[in-house]
Short mmCIF file of C-alpha atoms in Angstrom, two decimals:
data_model
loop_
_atom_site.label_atom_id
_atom_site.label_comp_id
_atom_site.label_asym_id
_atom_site.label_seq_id
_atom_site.Cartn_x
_atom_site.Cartn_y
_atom_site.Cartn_z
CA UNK A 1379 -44.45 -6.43 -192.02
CA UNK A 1380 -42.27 -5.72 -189.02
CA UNK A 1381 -38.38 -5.12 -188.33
CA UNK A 1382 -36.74 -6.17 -184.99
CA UNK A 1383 -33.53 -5.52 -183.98
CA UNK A 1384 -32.33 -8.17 -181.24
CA UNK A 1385 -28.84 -6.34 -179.48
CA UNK A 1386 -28.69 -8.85 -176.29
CA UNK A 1387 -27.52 -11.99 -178.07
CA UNK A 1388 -27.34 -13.74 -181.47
CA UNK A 1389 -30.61 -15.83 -182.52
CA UNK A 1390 -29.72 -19.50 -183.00
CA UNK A 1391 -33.29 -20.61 -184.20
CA UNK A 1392 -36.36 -18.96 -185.41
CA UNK A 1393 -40.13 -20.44 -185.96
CA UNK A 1394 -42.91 -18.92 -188.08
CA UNK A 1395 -46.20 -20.18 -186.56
CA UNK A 1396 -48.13 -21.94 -189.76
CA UNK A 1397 -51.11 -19.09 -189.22
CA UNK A 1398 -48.61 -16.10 -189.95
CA UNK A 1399 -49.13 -14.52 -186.58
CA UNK A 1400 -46.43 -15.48 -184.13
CA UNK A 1401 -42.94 -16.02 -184.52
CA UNK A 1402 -40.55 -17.29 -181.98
CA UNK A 1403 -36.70 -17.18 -181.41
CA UNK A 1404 -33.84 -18.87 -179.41
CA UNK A 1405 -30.80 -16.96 -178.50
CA UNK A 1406 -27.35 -17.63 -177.57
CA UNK A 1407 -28.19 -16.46 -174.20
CA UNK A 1408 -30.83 -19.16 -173.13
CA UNK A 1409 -33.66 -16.38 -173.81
CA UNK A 1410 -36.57 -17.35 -175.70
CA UNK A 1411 -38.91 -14.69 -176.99
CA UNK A 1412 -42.23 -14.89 -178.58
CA UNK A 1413 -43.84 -11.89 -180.08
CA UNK A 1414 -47.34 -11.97 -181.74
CA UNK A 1415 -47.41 -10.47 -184.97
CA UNK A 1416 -50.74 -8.73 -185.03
CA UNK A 1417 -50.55 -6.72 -181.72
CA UNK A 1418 -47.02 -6.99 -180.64
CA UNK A 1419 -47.48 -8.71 -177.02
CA UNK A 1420 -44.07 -9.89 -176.59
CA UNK A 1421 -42.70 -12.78 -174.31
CA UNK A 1422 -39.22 -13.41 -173.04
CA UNK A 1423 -38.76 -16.62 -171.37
CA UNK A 1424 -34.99 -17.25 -170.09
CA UNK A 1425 -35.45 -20.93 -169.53
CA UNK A 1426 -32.34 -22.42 -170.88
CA UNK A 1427 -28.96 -21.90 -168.56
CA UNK A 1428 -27.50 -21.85 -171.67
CA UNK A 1429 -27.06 -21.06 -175.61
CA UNK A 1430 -30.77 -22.82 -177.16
CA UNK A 1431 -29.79 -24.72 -180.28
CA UNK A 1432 -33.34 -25.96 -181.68
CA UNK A 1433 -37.08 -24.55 -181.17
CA UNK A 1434 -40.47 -25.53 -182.48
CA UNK A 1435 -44.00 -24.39 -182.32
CA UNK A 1436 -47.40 -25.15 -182.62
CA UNK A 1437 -49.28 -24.55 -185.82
CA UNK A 1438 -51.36 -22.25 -183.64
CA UNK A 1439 -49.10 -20.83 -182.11
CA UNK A 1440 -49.69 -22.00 -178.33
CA UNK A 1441 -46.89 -23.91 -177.39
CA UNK A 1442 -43.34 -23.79 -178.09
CA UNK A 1443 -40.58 -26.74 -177.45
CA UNK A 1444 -37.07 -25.36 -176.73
CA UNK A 1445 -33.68 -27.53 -176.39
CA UNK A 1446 -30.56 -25.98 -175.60
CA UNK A 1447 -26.73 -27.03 -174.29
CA UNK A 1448 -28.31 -27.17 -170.28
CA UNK A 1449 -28.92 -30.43 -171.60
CA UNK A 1450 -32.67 -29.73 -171.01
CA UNK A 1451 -35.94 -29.17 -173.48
CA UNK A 1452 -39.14 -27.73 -172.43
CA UNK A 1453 -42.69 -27.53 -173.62
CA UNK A 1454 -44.13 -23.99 -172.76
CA UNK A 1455 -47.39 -22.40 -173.13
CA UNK A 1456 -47.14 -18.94 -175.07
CA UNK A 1457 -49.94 -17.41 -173.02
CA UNK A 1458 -48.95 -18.27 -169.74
CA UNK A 1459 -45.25 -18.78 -170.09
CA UNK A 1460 -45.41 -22.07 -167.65
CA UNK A 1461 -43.33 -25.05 -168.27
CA UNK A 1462 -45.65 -27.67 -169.34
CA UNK A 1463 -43.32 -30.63 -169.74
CA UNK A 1464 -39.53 -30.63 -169.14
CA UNK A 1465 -36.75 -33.15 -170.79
CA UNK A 1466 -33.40 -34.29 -168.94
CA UNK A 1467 -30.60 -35.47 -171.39
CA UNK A 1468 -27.19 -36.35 -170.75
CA UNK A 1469 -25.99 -34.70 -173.71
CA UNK A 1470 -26.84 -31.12 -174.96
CA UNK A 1471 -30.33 -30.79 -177.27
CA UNK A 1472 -29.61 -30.74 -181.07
CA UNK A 1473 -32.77 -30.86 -182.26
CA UNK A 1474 -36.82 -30.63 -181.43
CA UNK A 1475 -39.77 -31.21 -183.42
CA UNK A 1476 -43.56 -31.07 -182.45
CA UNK A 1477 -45.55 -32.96 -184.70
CA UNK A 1478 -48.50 -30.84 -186.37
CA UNK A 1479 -51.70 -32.00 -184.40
CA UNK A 1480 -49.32 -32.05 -181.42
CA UNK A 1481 -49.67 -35.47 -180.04
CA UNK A 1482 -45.66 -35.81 -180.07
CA UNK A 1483 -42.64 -33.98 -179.99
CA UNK A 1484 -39.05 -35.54 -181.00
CA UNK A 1485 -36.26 -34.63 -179.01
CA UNK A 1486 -32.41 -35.69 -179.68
CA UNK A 1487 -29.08 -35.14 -178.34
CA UNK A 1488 -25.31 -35.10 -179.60
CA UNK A 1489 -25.30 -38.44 -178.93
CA UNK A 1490 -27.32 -41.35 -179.35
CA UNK A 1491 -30.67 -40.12 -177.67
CA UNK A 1492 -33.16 -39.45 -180.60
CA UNK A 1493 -36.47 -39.87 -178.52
CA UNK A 1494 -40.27 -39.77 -179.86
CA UNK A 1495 -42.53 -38.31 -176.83
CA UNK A 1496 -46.38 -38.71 -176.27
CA UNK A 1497 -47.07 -35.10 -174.84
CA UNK A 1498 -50.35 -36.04 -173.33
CA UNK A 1499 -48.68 -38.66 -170.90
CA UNK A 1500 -45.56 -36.99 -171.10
CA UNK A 1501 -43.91 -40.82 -171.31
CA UNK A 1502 -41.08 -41.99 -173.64
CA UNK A 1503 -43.09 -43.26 -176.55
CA UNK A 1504 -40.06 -44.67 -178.83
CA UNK A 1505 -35.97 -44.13 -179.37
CA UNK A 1506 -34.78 -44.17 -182.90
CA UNK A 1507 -32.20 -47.26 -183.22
CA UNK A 1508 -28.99 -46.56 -185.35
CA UNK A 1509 -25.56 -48.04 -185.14
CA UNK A 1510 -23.63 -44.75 -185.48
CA UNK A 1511 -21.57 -43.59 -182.54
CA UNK A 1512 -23.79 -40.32 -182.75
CA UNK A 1513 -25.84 -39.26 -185.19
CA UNK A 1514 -26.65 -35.15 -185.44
CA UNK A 1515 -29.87 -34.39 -187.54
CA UNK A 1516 -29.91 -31.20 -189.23
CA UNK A 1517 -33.14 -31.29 -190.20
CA UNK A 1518 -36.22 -33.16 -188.93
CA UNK A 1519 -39.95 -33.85 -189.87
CA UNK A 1520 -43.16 -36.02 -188.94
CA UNK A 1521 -44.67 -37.29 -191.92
CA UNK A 1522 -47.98 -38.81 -191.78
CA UNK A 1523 -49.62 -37.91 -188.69
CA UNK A 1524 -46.90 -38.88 -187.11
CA UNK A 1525 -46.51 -42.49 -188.26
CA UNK A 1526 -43.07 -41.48 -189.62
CA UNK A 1527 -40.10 -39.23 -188.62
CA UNK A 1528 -37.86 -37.75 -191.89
CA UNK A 1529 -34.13 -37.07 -190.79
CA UNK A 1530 -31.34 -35.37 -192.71
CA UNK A 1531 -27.83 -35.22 -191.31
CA UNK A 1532 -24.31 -33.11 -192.42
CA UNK A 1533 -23.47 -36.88 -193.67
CA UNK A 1534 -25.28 -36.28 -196.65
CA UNK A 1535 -28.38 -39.04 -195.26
CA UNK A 1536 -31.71 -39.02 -195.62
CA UNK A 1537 -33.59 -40.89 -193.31
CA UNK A 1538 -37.74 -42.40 -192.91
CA UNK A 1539 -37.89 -43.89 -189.71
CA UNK A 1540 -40.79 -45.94 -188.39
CA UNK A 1541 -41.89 -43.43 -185.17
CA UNK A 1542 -43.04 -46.75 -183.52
CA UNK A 1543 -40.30 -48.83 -183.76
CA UNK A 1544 -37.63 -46.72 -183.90
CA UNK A 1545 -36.75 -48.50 -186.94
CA UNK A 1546 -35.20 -47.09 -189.90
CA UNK A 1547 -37.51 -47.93 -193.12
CA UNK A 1548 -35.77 -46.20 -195.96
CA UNK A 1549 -32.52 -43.78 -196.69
CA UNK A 1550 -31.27 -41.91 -199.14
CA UNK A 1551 -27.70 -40.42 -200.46
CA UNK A 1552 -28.07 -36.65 -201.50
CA UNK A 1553 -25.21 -35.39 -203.99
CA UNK A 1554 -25.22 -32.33 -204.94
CA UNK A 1555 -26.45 -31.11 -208.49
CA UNK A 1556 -23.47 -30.56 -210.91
CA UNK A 1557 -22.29 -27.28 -210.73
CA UNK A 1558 -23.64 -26.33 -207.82
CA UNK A 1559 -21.94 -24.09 -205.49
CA UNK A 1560 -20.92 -24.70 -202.77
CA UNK A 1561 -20.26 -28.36 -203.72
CA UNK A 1562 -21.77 -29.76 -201.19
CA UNK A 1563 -25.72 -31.53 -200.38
#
């Protein structure tokens, strides 16, 4: 449909909007670009101070939630490029996750701060409680309208947590299938 070549910086994250018509991208140098697919308006929005490490969007398309090693994550609107909502950490931003009807969005650091947030108050809603040191997700998910949060980690763990509790409710082991290569989950 389309080739880009990006020369500036690497891309450390890329969304497909659920529609097919926008796609979004995170690079190395805090830039964030969205580019709509059907008549090639294109957005760059240096936000981050530095390299982004996790983006998400919208079904639709709108909004986009960025986190990067500033420590920071924001909520922006595509159209307008304005900062909607912006996230202090502590730590640098591993990973972000808007939940589908967009009610949420799940932000977590290299630490210990895995955080559920109500986007319409912009409040805290709920911190996922673990007993790790640290625990970096490589892969997140709501499930359920949001009732639920599915984690996967570089431990090999699979994780259903209970979004208002913060509560772990179930977790799996993934091994690898034999001969699989790499050998690893």
């Amino acid at each position: 449909l389309g080739f880009y070549k990006v020369s500036d910086s690497p891309i450390r994250d890329i969304q497909l909007s659920e529609n097919g018509q926008y796609v979004v991208y995170g690079q190395v140098n805090g830039k964030l670009v969205h580019i709509n697919l059907r008549n090639g308006r294109r957005l760059e929005v240096p936000l981050h101070r530095e390299k982004i490490n996790s983006i998400d969007m919208s079904s639709n398309g709108r909004y986009v939630l960025s986190g990067g090693n500033d420590h920071q994550a924001f909520l922006w609107d595509t159209e307008t490029a304005q900062v909607i909502q912006q996230f202090q950490f502590d730590q640098r931003i591993s990973r972000v996750r808007l939940e589908k009807n967009g009610r949420f969005a799940f932000i977590a650091d290299t630490q210990k701060a895995s955080q559920r947030w109500d986007l319409k108050t912009g409040k805290l809603k709920s911190t996922l409680i673990y007993h790790a040191r640290q625990s970096i997700f490589s892969s997140v998910r709501f499930v359920k309208d949001g009732q639920y949060l599915l984690t996967g980690n570089a431990t090999k763990s699979v994780v259903l947590w209970d979004t208002n509790t913060g509560l772990k409710v179930q977790d799996w082991t993934v091994t690898p299938r034999k001969e699989t290569r790499p050998k690893t989950a």
